[in-house]
Coordinates of C-alpha atoms in Angstrom, one line a residue:
M1092 CA 130.1 71.2 81.5
V1093 CA 126.9 73.9 82.0
K1094 CA 125.7 72.4 85.0
R1095 CA 128.8 71.1 86.2
I1096 CA 129.8 75.1 86.8
V1097 CA 126.3 75.8 87.6
N1098 CA 127.0 73.6 90.4
I1099 CA 130.2 74.7 91.3
F1100 CA 128.8 78.6 91.6
L1101 CA 126.7 77.4 93.9
V1102 CA 128.1 76.3 95.8
L1103 CA 130.9 78.4 96.2
L1104 CA 128.0 81.1 96.6
V1105 CA 126.7 79.7 99.4
L1106 CA 130.6 79.3 101.4
G1107 CA 130.8 82.9 101.0
F1108 CA 127.3 83.7 102.4
C1109 CA 127.8 81.0 105.5
A1110 CA 131.5 83.2 105.8
C1111 CA 129.4 86.3 106.1
F1112 CA 128.4 84.5 109.0
T1113 CA 131.7 85.4 111.2
K1114 CA 133.1 88.0 108.7
P1115 CA 130.7 90.9 107.7
E1116 CA 133.6 92.9 105.7
L1117 CA 133.1 89.5 102.9
A1118 CA 130.0 91.0 102.6
S1119 CA 130.4 94.2 101.9
V1120 CA 132.8 92.5 99.1
L1121 CA 130.6 90.1 98.0
E1122 CA 127.9 92.4 98.0
S1123 CA 129.4 94.8 95.5
K1124 CA 131.1 92.5 93.2
I1125 CA 128.5 89.3 92.4
C1126 CA 125.4 90.3 94.1
L1127 CA 124.8 93.7 92.9
P1128 CA 126.3 93.3 89.3
L1129 CA 123.3 89.7 89.6
R1130 CA 120.4 91.8 90.2
A1131 CA 121.5 94.5 88.0
L1132 CA 120.5 91.6 85.2
M1133 CA 117.5 89.7 87.6
S1134 CA 116.4 93.0 86.6
G1135 CA 117.1 93.9 83.0
A1136 CA 115.5 90.0 82.0
T1137 CA 112.1 90.4 84.2
S1138 CA 111.7 94.1 83.0
S1139 CA 111.0 93.4 79.8
F1140 CA 107.8 91.8 80.2
A1141 CA 105.2 93.9 82.1
I1142 CA 103.3 91.7 83.7
P1143 CA 105.3 90.7 87.7
I1144 CA 106.1 87.3 86.9
F1145 CA 107.0 86.5 90.1
E1146 CA 103.3 86.6 90.5
L1147 CA 103.0 84.2 87.9
L1148 CA 106.0 82.1 89.2
V1149 CA 103.2 81.9 92.7
V1150 CA 100.7 80.7 90.4
C1151 CA 103.1 78.4 87.5
L1152 CA 105.6 76.9 90.4
P1153 CA 103.6 74.8 92.1
I1154 CA 101.9 73.4 89.1
L1155 CA 105.5 72.2 87.6
V1156 CA 106.6 70.6 90.7
I1157 CA 103.5 68.9 91.2
V1158 CA 104.1 67.3 87.2
M1159 CA 107.8 66.9 87.5
L1160 CA 106.8 65.0 90.5
A1161 CA 104.0 62.7 89.4
R1162 CA 106.8 61.8 86.5
G1163 CA 109.8 61.6 88.6
Y1164 CA 111.7 64.6 87.6
I1165 CA 113.9 64.8 90.8
T1166 CA 116.6 66.9 89.4
G1167 CA 113.9 69.0 87.4
I1168 CA 112.5 70.2 90.9
T1169 CA 116.3 70.0 92.9
T1170 CA 117.3 73.1 90.3
V1171 CA 114.4 74.9 90.7
A1172 CA 115.7 74.5 95.1
K1173 CA 119.2 75.7 93.3
L1174 CA 117.4 78.9 91.8
L1175 CA 115.4 79.5 94.5
L1176 CA 118.4 79.7 97.1
A1177 CA 120.3 81.2 94.2
A1178 CA 118.4 84.2 94.3
Y1179 CA 117.6 84.7 97.9
I1180 CA 121.1 84.9 99.0
I1181 CA 121.8 87.3 95.6
T1182 CA 118.9 89.2 96.5
L1183 CA 118.9 89.5 100.8
G1184 CA 120.9 87.0 102.2
V1185 CA 124.5 88.0 101.5
P1186 CA 123.0 92.4 101.9
A1187 CA 121.9 91.3 104.9
W1188 CA 125.4 90.3 106.9
Q1189 CA 126.2 93.8 105.8
P1190 CA 127.8 95.9 108.7
S1191 CA 125.0 98.1 109.3
T1192 CA 125.3 101.6 107.3
L1193 CA 124.2 103.7 110.6
D1194 CA 125.5 104.5 113.7
V1195 CA 123.6 103.4 117.2
Q1196 CA 120.5 104.4 117.1
G1197 CA 119.5 107.2 120.0
E1198 CA 117.7 107.8 123.2
Y1199 CA 115.1 110.6 122.1
T1200 CA 113.1 112.7 124.5
T1201 CA 108.9 113.6 124.4
G1202 CA 110.4 117.1 123.3
D1203 CA 112.7 115.3 120.9
Y1204 CA 109.5 114.4 118.8
E1205 CA 107.3 117.1 119.5
E1206 CA 109.9 118.8 118.1
A1207 CA 110.4 116.6 114.2
A1208 CA 106.4 115.8 114.4
R1209 CA 106.4 119.6 114.2
I1210 CA 109.1 120.3 111.6
I1211 CA 107.2 117.7 109.4
C1212 CA 104.1 119.7 110.0
D1213 CA 105.9 122.7 108.3
G1214 CA 107.3 120.7 105.5
I1215 CA 103.8 120.0 104.5
S1216 CA 102.2 123.0 105.0
S1217 CA 105.2 124.3 102.7
L1218 CA 103.3 122.1 100.0
S1219 CA 100.8 122.2 97.9
Q1220 CA 98.3 119.6 97.7
A1221 CA 99.9 116.2 96.2
E1222 CA 100.2 115.3 92.9
N1223 CA 99.7 111.8 91.3
Y1224 CA 102.7 110.3 91.8
S1225 CA 104.7 108.7 89.1
P1226 CA 106.2 105.3 90.1
S1227 CA 109.6 105.6 87.8
S1228 CA 110.2 109.2 89.9
V1229 CA 110.0 107.9 92.6
V1230 CA 112.7 104.9 91.7
A1231 CA 115.5 107.7 90.0
A1232 CA 115.3 109.6 93.0
T1233 CA 115.7 106.0 95.0
M1234 CA 118.7 105.0 92.7
N1235 CA 120.2 108.9 92.6
Y1236 CA 120.1 108.5 97.2
A1237 CA 121.5 105.8 97.0
V1238 CA 124.4 106.0 94.3
S1239 CA 125.7 109.9 96.1
A1240 CA 124.9 108.9 99.4
L1241 CA 125.2 105.0 100.3
G1242 CA 127.2 104.3 97.5
V1243 CA 125.6 102.2 95.7
D1244 CA 127.5 101.2 92.1
M1245 CA 124.5 100.4 90.3
A1246 CA 123.4 100.8 87.0
E1247 CA 120.1 98.8 86.6
S1248 CA 116.8 100.3 88.7
P1249 CA 114.3 97.6 89.8
R1250 CA 111.3 97.7 87.7
V1251 CA 107.9 98.5 88.9
K1252 CA 105.0 96.4 88.6
P1253 CA 101.3 96.7 89.6
T1254 CA 100.1 93.0 90.9
A1255 CA 97.4 91.6 88.8
A1256 CA 95.4 90.4 91.9
P1257 CA 94.8 94.0 94.3
A1258 CA 92.2 92.9 95.8
L1259 CA 94.3 90.3 97.2
L1260 CA 96.5 92.3 98.8
T1261 CA 94.2 94.7 100.2
E1262 CA 93.3 91.9 102.6
M1263 CA 96.3 91.6 103.2
G1264 CA 97.2 95.2 103.9
I1265 CA 99.8 94.9 101.6
V1266 CA 100.9 98.2 100.0
A1267 CA 103.7 97.0 98.0
Y1268 CA 106.4 94.1 98.2
Y1269 CA 110.2 93.2 96.9
A1270 CA 109.3 89.9 95.0
F1271 CA 113.6 88.4 95.7
P1272 CA 113.1 86.0 93.3
T1273 CA 112.5 88.3 89.9
A1274 CA 114.1 92.1 91.5
E1275 CA 110.2 93.6 90.8
I1276 CA 108.8 95.5 93.2
I1277 CA 105.0 95.1 92.4
T1278 CA 102.7 97.6 94.2
C1279 CA 98.0 97.1 95.2
T1280 CA 96.4 100.3 92.7
Y1281 CA 94.2 100.1 95.3
A1282 CA 96.4 102.2 98.1
P1283 CA 97.0 105.8 98.5
D1284 CA 99.7 107.7 96.3
F1285 CA 101.5 108.7 98.9
M1286 CA 101.6 105.2 100.5
T1287 CA 102.8 103.5 97.2
A1288 CA 105.5 105.8 96.1
F1289 CA 107.1 105.7 99.7
S1290 CA 106.2 102.1 99.4
I1291 CA 108.3 101.4 96.3
A1292 CA 111.2 103.6 98.0
H1293 CA 111.4 101.1 101.2
E1294 CA 111.7 98.1 98.9
A1295 CA 114.0 99.4 95.8
M1296 CA 116.4 100.0 99.4
H1297 CA 115.8 96.6 99.3
F1298 CA 117.2 96.0 95.7
F1299 CA 120.0 98.4 96.3
G1300 CA 121.2 96.4 99.9
I1301 CA 119.7 98.1 102.3
T1302 CA 117.8 94.9 103.6
N1303 CA 116.7 96.0 107.8
E1304 CA 113.3 97.5 107.5
D1305 CA 114.3 100.9 109.5
E1306 CA 116.9 101.5 107.6
A1307 CA 115.1 101.5 104.5
N1308 CA 112.3 103.2 105.9
L1309 CA 114.5 106.2 107.2
F1310 CA 116.5 106.5 103.7
A1311 CA 113.7 106.1 101.2
L1312 CA 112.2 108.8 103.5
A1313 CA 115.8 110.3 102.2
A1314 CA 115.4 109.9 99.0
L1315 CA 112.2 111.6 98.8
L1316 CA 112.6 114.2 100.7
K1317 CA 115.5 115.0 98.7
S1318 CA 113.4 115.1 95.3
A1319 CA 112.4 117.8 93.7
N1320 CA 109.4 116.4 93.5
E1321 CA 106.7 117.9 95.1
S1322 CA 104.5 114.8 95.1
L1323 CA 107.6 112.2 97.1
Q1324 CA 108.6 115.1 99.5
Y1325 CA 104.4 115.1 100.5
S1326 CA 105.1 110.6 101.2
A1327 CA 108.3 111.2 102.8
Y1328 CA 106.4 113.8 105.5
L1329 CA 102.9 112.2 105.4
C1330 CA 104.7 108.0 106.1
A1331 CA 107.7 110.8 108.8
F1332 CA 104.1 111.8 110.4
V1333 CA 102.7 108.5 111.1
Y1334 CA 105.7 106.5 112.5
V1335 CA 106.8 109.7 114.7
G1336 CA 103.1 110.9 115.9
S1337 CA 102.6 107.8 116.9
V1338 CA 104.8 107.8 119.5
L1339 CA 104.4 111.3 120.1
C1340 CA 101.2 110.3 120.7
S1341 CA 102.0 108.0 122.8
K1342 CA 103.7 110.2 125.5
D1343 CA 101.6 113.4 125.0
R1344 CA 98.1 113.1 123.5
D1345 CA 97.2 116.8 124.1
T1346 CA 100.6 117.4 121.8
Y1347 CA 99.7 114.8 119.3
D1348 CA 96.4 116.2 118.9
K1349 CA 97.5 120.2 118.4
I1350 CA 99.8 118.9 116.0
Y1351 CA 97.1 117.3 114.2
A1352 CA 95.1 119.9 114.0
Q1353 CA 97.5 121.9 112.1
L1354 CA 98.0 119.8 109.2
P1355 CA 96.0 120.9 106.4
D1356 CA 93.3 119.9 105.4
F1357 CA 94.3 117.5 102.1
A1358 CA 97.3 115.8 104.6
R1359 CA 94.5 114.5 107.0
E1360 CA 92.5 113.4 104.1
S1361 CA 95.0 111.9 103.1
L1362 CA 95.7 109.8 106.5
D1363 CA 92.4 109.1 106.7
D1364 CA 92.8 107.6 103.8
R1365 CA 95.3 105.3 105.0
N1366 CA 93.5 104.1 108.1
A1367 CA 90.6 103.5 105.1
F1368 CA 93.0 101.0 103.1
L1369 CA 95.0 99.6 106.5
K1370 CA 91.2 98.6 107.9
R1371 CA 90.7 96.5 104.8
G1372 CA 94.0 94.3 106.1
E1373 CA 92.9 92.7 110.1
G1374 CA 91.2 90.8 108.9
K1375 CA 92.3 87.3 109.3
L1376 CA 94.4 87.5 105.6
G1377 CA 95.7 90.6 107.6
S1378 CA 97.6 88.7 110.3
L1379 CA 98.5 85.8 107.9
S1380 CA 100.7 88.0 106.1
D1381 CA 102.0 89.7 109.3
D1382 CA 103.3 86.7 110.7
L1383 CA 104.8 85.1 107.1
N1384 CA 106.2 88.9 107.3
D1385 CA 107.7 88.4 110.5
I1386 CA 109.0 84.9 109.6
A1387 CA 110.6 86.4 106.5
I1388 CA 112.7 89.3 107.8
T1389 CA 113.4 86.6 111.1
L1390 CA 115.9 85.2 108.4
R1391 CA 117.4 88.6 107.4
D1392 CA 117.1 90.1 111.2
P1393 CA 116.5 88.2 114.0
R1394 CA 114.2 91.6 115.4
G1395 CA 111.8 90.0 112.8
S1396 CA 108.7 92.8 112.1
E1397 CA 110.1 94.8 115.2
S1398 CA 112.6 96.3 113.5
Y1399 CA 110.3 98.9 111.7
S1400 CA 109.4 100.4 115.0
H1401 CA 112.7 101.7 115.5
T1402 CA 112.2 104.5 111.8
S1403 CA 110.6 106.6 114.2
S1404 CA 113.8 107.0 116.2
L1405 CA 115.7 107.7 113.3
I1406 CA 113.7 109.3 111.8
V1407 CA 113.5 112.3 114.8
G1408 CA 117.4 111.6 115.0
Y1409 CA 118.0 111.9 111.0
L1410 CA 115.5 115.7 110.9
L1411 CA 116.7 116.9 114.4
Q1412 CA 120.6 116.5 113.3

């Protein structure tokens, strides 16, 4: 009886997911009524464990599948496949087909990027040197914003856990990632704090149903800037400078250099730490990680990894509004 109920639920879930392709409004209904509550349950089930359950599954699941194949337990393998399919639909599939939460992105001039970069520089300069953040403060700030500004009805927040393999994630150039089967946010402890704080906020937005990478970046920025915590504001401003500054640098290098020179010493040191961390992810593992990430994003956004590049214009629009 239980197996039949589970199969019926999965069939209905798949049919609902397929219907979202033609009716994005249905995706919003499924997201709020079914997917969000189920993600809350998934998060609650895994949050009581200190270790990343997803990484445990990555190690144990292939072994389990091999053992089941060797013993002819085909039904066991199909059950695992069904669970993974359901997890994907609940965490990423349905949310990706919701109507965009943003209006059409504007086109901005070099002057607009310069103005935004100066706003960011002034914001950083107004802060004292940032102290260490706590992952729970990032999640709380993100959840407050998701509830108040985005209308997310969620009582549960994702659990942030450090990876069991920080050296591997560093070589792959990964600061943090959202483990969709277990609704966990897993971080690399070797990454600079300001990068990790922003990445946690970004991944938390995925948990709250914002699947597009550029939108998740923008809302993570807004959530951290609205926080009263200066460490989180610092993280948001500095990551915004990276996005906006890269475009300004390509358009007007002299102006970029002048604004960069006006950053406080501790901010430039943080950017140096960022560059050193990313340098370690430029090898073969980093390239493989980028390719896999592009494939994963393309499954829910045809722009693929290029969606990250739209963050700069979204940030300029947000800061100049």
